[in-house]
Amino acid sequence: EPEVTQTPSHQVTQMGQEVILRCVPISNHLYFYWYRQILGQKVEFLVSFYNNEISEKSEIFDDQFSVERPDGSNFTLKIRSTKLEDSAMYFCASSSGTRNTEAFFGQGTRLTVV
Amino acid sequence: GESVGLHLPTLSVQEGDNSIINCAYSNSASDYFIWYKQESGKGPQFIIDIRSNMDKRQGQRVTVLLNKTVKHLSLQIAATQPGDSAVYFCAESKNRDDKIIFGKGTRLHILP
């Protein structure tokens, strides 16, 4: 079964440092997303990406965040200068673009900012 | 505004019994409602979805009911098994390729 893969599974970083979270979406999918989940809370939408540009972003996704699809397979989330409150699970997801199937989520990257 | 929430944070069910997890939503413009299961340390896993023009949809051991009049969504799990232990989130979206708005989650405990 196809799956969304994320690396690393756990990232520890010092406050103020830049981090890049990586995702490989399902190969024939056209829509890509990042979500985050602070411990014990609900999953929150960050950004959606289609046709090599951001299609929608939430209030959380401020100018410290950026996304990129550097090649045909990877989809990355960069946090430019991490804050303690950025500590969360970050989930990548992808969907086909045909409206015929659901979005698939990766296993997540746990980001810990110290 | 957009808001999806759940009535109960925790639900305990005897193994073999049926589970019913409830959810209230507020965005009448949503066309697509989804239930996700999240096991510890894992990402949300799709269970079942339903479009706004339907009121019931069945899957394998699961049924989703949608009541648009009172903006209520429920997930029924038949013959609950230990492997059903997880947090269940209801969610809504405009369509299958749009952003998903998640509710707060209900933790399902299975009693032996």
Tab-separated table of C-alpha atoms in Angstrom:
chain	number	residue	atom	x	y	z
A	1	GLU	CA	0.000	0.000	0.000
A	2	PRO	CA	1.397	3.446	-0.884
A	3	GLU	CA	2.343	5.635	2.049
A	4	VAL	CA	3.576	9.077	2.951
A	5	THR	CA	7.007	8.933	4.570
A	6	GLN	CA	8.519	11.538	6.846
A	7	THR	CA	12.045	12.082	8.110
A	8	PRO	CA	13.367	12.388	10.711
A	9	SER	CA	10.983	10.725	13.142
A	10	HIS	CA	12.310	12.919	15.951
A	11	GLN	CA	14.225	16.183	15.753
A	12	VAL	CA	15.646	18.067	18.707
A	13	THR	CA	16.810	21.596	18.073
A	14	GLN	CA	17.869	24.627	20.012
A	15	MET	CA	15.650	27.675	20.094
A	16	GLY	CA	16.498	30.047	17.266
A	17	GLN	CA	17.864	27.344	15.001
A	18	GLU	CA	16.468	26.498	11.590
A	19	VAL	CA	14.911	23.089	10.998
A	20	ILE	CA	13.797	21.336	7.843
A	21	LEU	CA	11.241	18.570	8.054
A	22	ARG	CA	11.087	16.261	5.085
A	23	CYS	CA	8.272	14.356	3.471
A	24	VAL	CA	7.902	12.079	0.497
A	25	PRO	CA	4.241	12.162	-0.563
A	26	ILE	CA	2.543	9.371	-2.464
A	27	SER	CA	4.010	9.432	-5.961
A	28	ASN	CA	0.995	10.282	-8.117
A	29	HIS	CA	-0.578	12.725	-5.668
A	30	LEU	CA	-0.941	16.376	-6.558
A	31	TYR	CA	-1.928	18.065	-3.276
A	32	PHE	CA	0.422	18.280	-0.319
A	33	TYR	CA	-0.183	19.475	3.209
A	34	TRP	CA	1.481	20.115	6.510
A	35	TYR	CA	-0.359	19.824	9.816
A	36	ARG	CA	0.865	20.023	13.355
A	37	GLN	CA	-0.330	18.565	16.638
A	38	ILE	CA	0.795	19.971	19.944
A	39	LEU	CA	0.932	17.227	22.569
A	40	GLY	CA	-2.539	16.170	23.670
A	41	GLN	CA	-4.323	18.580	21.365
A	42	LYS	CA	-6.074	18.376	18.029
A	43	VAL	CA	-4.421	18.300	14.648
A	44	GLU	CA	-4.141	21.790	13.115
A	45	PHE	CA	-3.826	22.722	9.464
A	46	LEU	CA	-0.726	24.692	8.504
A	47	VAL	CA	-0.496	24.868	4.730
A	48	SER	CA	-1.593	23.264	1.493
A	49	PHE	CA	0.476	23.151	-1.682
A	50	TYR	CA	-0.595	22.523	-5.245
A	51	ASN	CA	0.976	23.105	-8.628
A	52	ASN	CA	4.220	24.294	-7.035
A	53	GLU	CA	2.671	27.003	-4.951
A	54	ILE	CA	0.883	27.510	-1.665
A	55	SER	CA	-2.862	27.196	-2.180
A	56	GLU	CA	-3.887	28.002	1.368
A	57	LYS	CA	-2.252	28.669	4.720
A	58	SER	CA	-3.438	29.137	8.278
A	59	GLU	CA	-2.659	31.897	10.760
A	60	ILE	CA	-0.084	29.613	12.337
A	61	PHE	CA	1.919	29.570	9.103
A	62	ASP	CA	3.646	32.918	9.534
A	63	ASP	CA	6.793	34.182	7.821
A	64	GLN	CA	8.946	31.894	9.947
A	65	PHE	CA	7.540	28.957	7.985
A	66	SER	CA	8.130	28.022	4.369
A	67	VAL	CA	7.468	25.025	2.178
A	68	GLU	CA	9.229	23.750	-0.872
A	69	ARG	CA	9.069	20.937	-3.365
A	70	PRO	CA	12.720	20.913	-4.416
A	71	ASP	CA	12.421	17.948	-6.755
A	72	GLY	CA	9.783	15.577	-8.025
A	73	SER	CA	9.485	13.580	-4.832
A	74	ASN	CA	10.245	15.601	-1.692
A	75	PHE	CA	8.086	18.163	0.095
A	76	THR	CA	9.744	20.094	2.907
A	77	LEU	CA	8.678	22.352	5.760
A	78	LYS	CA	11.252	24.829	7.000
A	79	ILE	CA	11.008	26.717	10.254
A	80	ARG	CA	13.489	29.559	10.045
A	81	SER	CA	14.041	30.380	13.721
A	82	THR	CA	12.418	27.871	16.021
A	83	LYS	CA	10.591	28.869	19.176
A	84	LEU	CA	9.732	26.739	22.191
A	85	GLU	CA	6.078	26.777	21.138
A	86	ASP	CA	6.971	25.168	17.814
A	87	SER	CA	7.460	21.910	19.703
A	88	ALA	CA	4.847	19.536	18.268
A	89	MET	CA	4.257	16.589	15.981
A	90	TYR	CA	4.318	17.686	12.367
A	91	PHE	CA	2.367	15.614	9.893
A	92	CYS	CA	2.698	15.676	6.149
A	93	ALA	CA	-0.246	14.552	4.038
A	94	SER	CA	-1.020	14.167	0.365
A	95	SER	CA	-4.111	13.656	-1.730
A	96	SER	CA	-4.656	12.624	-5.302
A	97	GLY	CA	-6.292	15.741	-6.715
A	98	THR	CA	-9.099	13.731	-8.250
A	99	ARG	CA	-11.458	14.118	-5.276
A	100	ASN	CA	-11.887	10.369	-5.442
A	101	THR	CA	-9.743	9.341	-2.497
A	102	GLU	CA	-8.986	10.593	0.944
A	103	ALA	CA	-5.837	12.364	2.128
A	104	PHE	CA	-3.092	10.101	3.478
A	105	PHE	CA	-0.997	11.140	6.452
A	106	GLY	CA	2.576	10.313	7.291
A	107	GLN	CA	3.706	9.021	10.672
A	108	GLY	CA	4.916	12.458	11.696
A	109	THR	CA	8.084	14.150	12.896
A	110	ARG	CA	8.274	14.995	16.555
A	111	LEU	CA	9.988	18.371	16.860
A	112	THR	CA	11.347	19.296	20.261
A	113	VAL	CA	12.705	22.818	20.693
A	114	VAL	CA	14.907	23.274	23.748
B	1	GLY	CA	-16.545	30.256	11.810
B	2	GLU	CA	-15.034	26.853	11.278
B	3	SER	CA	-15.344	24.614	14.278
B	4	VAL	CA	-15.559	20.894	14.744
B	5	GLY	CA	-15.733	19.421	18.199
B	6	LEU	CA	-16.549	16.311	20.152
B	7	HIS	CA	-18.909	15.792	23.055
B	8	LEU	CA	-16.756	13.438	25.184
B	9	PRO	CA	-12.986	13.381	25.671
B	10	THR	CA	-12.880	9.734	26.815
B	11	LEU	CA	-15.105	6.725	26.151
B	12	SER	CA	-14.720	3.319	27.799
B	13	VAL	CA	-16.363	0.336	26.143
B	14	GLN	CA	-16.428	-3.352	26.970
B	15	GLU	CA	-14.700	-5.541	24.422
B	16	GLY	CA	-17.287	-6.947	22.048
B	17	ASP	CA	-19.796	-4.157	22.630
B	18	ASN	CA	-20.585	-1.468	20.109
B	19	SER	CA	-18.958	1.959	20.430
B	20	ILE	CA	-20.582	5.226	19.497
B	21	ILE	CA	-18.446	8.342	19.245
B	22	ASN	CA	-20.200	11.647	18.716
B	23	CYS	CA	-19.191	14.924	17.180
B	24	ALA	CA	-20.775	18.330	16.621
B	25	TYR	CA	-19.796	20.650	13.828
B	26	SER	CA	-20.712	24.244	13.095
B	27	ASN	CA	-19.715	24.957	9.496
B	28	SER	CA	-22.775	24.371	7.332
B	29	ALA	CA	-20.673	24.939	4.204
B	30	SER	CA	-18.660	21.755	4.727
B	31	ASP	CA	-19.448	19.101	2.170
B	32	TYR	CA	-17.314	16.298	3.429
B	33	PHE	CA	-17.001	14.760	6.883
B	34	ILE	CA	-14.339	12.310	7.923
B	35	TRP	CA	-13.415	10.126	10.856
B	36	TYR	CA	-9.755	9.515	11.630
B	37	LYS	CA	-8.150	7.106	14.069
B	38	GLN	CA	-4.868	7.991	15.709
B	39	GLU	CA	-2.871	5.409	17.603
B	40	SER	CA	-0.136	6.479	19.959
B	41	GLY	CA	2.874	7.904	18.127
B	42	LYS	CA	1.282	7.587	14.707
B	43	GLY	CA	-0.367	9.844	12.175
B	44	PRO	CA	-4.116	10.098	11.619
B	45	GLN	CA	-5.477	7.106	9.780
B	46	PHE	CA	-8.567	7.458	7.610
B	47	ILE	CA	-11.519	5.344	8.741
B	48	ILE	CA	-14.529	6.466	6.781
B	49	ASP	CA	-16.019	9.583	5.238
B	50	ILE	CA	-19.417	10.833	4.215
B	51	ARG	CA	-20.609	13.559	1.910
B	52	SER	CA	-23.170	16.109	3.024
B	53	ASN	CA	-25.810	14.722	0.659
B	54	MET	CA	-25.844	11.434	2.576
B	55	ASP	CA	-27.024	10.592	6.083
B	56	LYS	CA	-25.438	7.188	6.540
B	57	ARG	CA	-22.504	5.272	5.203
B	58	GLN	CA	-21.235	1.847	6.207
B	59	GLY	CA	-17.795	0.335	6.074
B	60	GLN	CA	-16.261	-2.744	7.559
B	61	ARG	CA	-17.474	-2.753	11.204
B	62	VAL	CA	-17.941	1.019	11.085
B	63	THR	CA	-20.890	3.229	10.298
B	64	VAL	CA	-20.939	7.000	10.044
B	65	LEU	CA	-24.173	8.917	10.571
B	66	LEU	CA	-24.678	12.524	9.580
B	67	ASN	CA	-27.544	14.640	10.863
B	68	LYS	CA	-27.362	17.984	9.093
B	69	THR	CA	-30.394	19.354	10.893
B	70	VAL	CA	-28.586	19.375	14.239
B	71	LYS	CA	-25.049	19.371	12.747
B	72	HIS	CA	-24.154	16.094	14.364
B	73	LEU	CA	-21.799	13.362	13.205
B	74	SER	CA	-21.294	9.985	14.818
B	75	LEU	CA	-19.078	6.960	14.364
B	76	GLN	CA	-20.341	3.544	15.317
B	77	ILE	CA	-17.878	0.705	15.726
B	78	ALA	CA	-19.423	-2.747	15.887
B	79	ALA	CA	-18.015	-5.466	18.158
B	80	THR	CA	-15.230	-3.306	19.536
B	81	GLN	CA	-11.834	-4.991	19.671
B	82	PRO	CA	-8.637	-4.188	21.630
B	83	GLY	CA	-7.094	-2.912	18.403
B	84	ASP	CA	-9.734	-0.199	18.290
B	85	SER	CA	-8.079	1.559	21.227
B	86	ALA	CA	-7.042	4.963	19.909
B	87	VAL	CA	-8.027	8.595	19.730
B	88	TYR	CA	-10.790	9.248	17.223
B	89	PHE	CA	-11.104	12.588	15.489
B	90	CYS	CA	-13.994	13.848	13.470
B	91	ALA	CA	-13.043	16.295	10.767
B	92	GLU	CA	-14.589	18.337	8.021
B	93	SER	CA	-13.559	19.685	4.663
B	94	LYS	CA	-15.042	21.369	1.622
B	95	ASN	CA	-13.922	18.518	-0.576
B	96	ARG	CA	-11.393	15.701	-0.609
B	97	ASP	CA	-8.517	17.885	-1.751
B	98	ASP	CA	-9.176	20.796	0.577
B	99	LYS	CA	-7.722	21.439	4.018
B	100	ILE	CA	-9.103	19.300	6.818
B	101	ILE	CA	-10.390	20.889	10.003
B	102	PHE	CA	-10.048	18.471	12.897
B	103	GLY	CA	-12.075	18.239	16.084
B	104	LYS	CA	-10.577	17.691	19.517
B	105	GLY	CA	-10.608	13.903	19.673
B	106	THR	CA	-12.174	11.184	21.813
B	107	ARG	CA	-9.964	8.566	23.412
B	108	LEU	CA	-11.557	5.130	23.174
B	109	HIS	CA	-10.623	2.675	25.959
B	110	ILE	CA	-11.469	-0.983	25.532
B	111	LEU	CA	-12.253	-2.812	28.761
B	112	PRO	CA	-11.472	-6.557	28.906
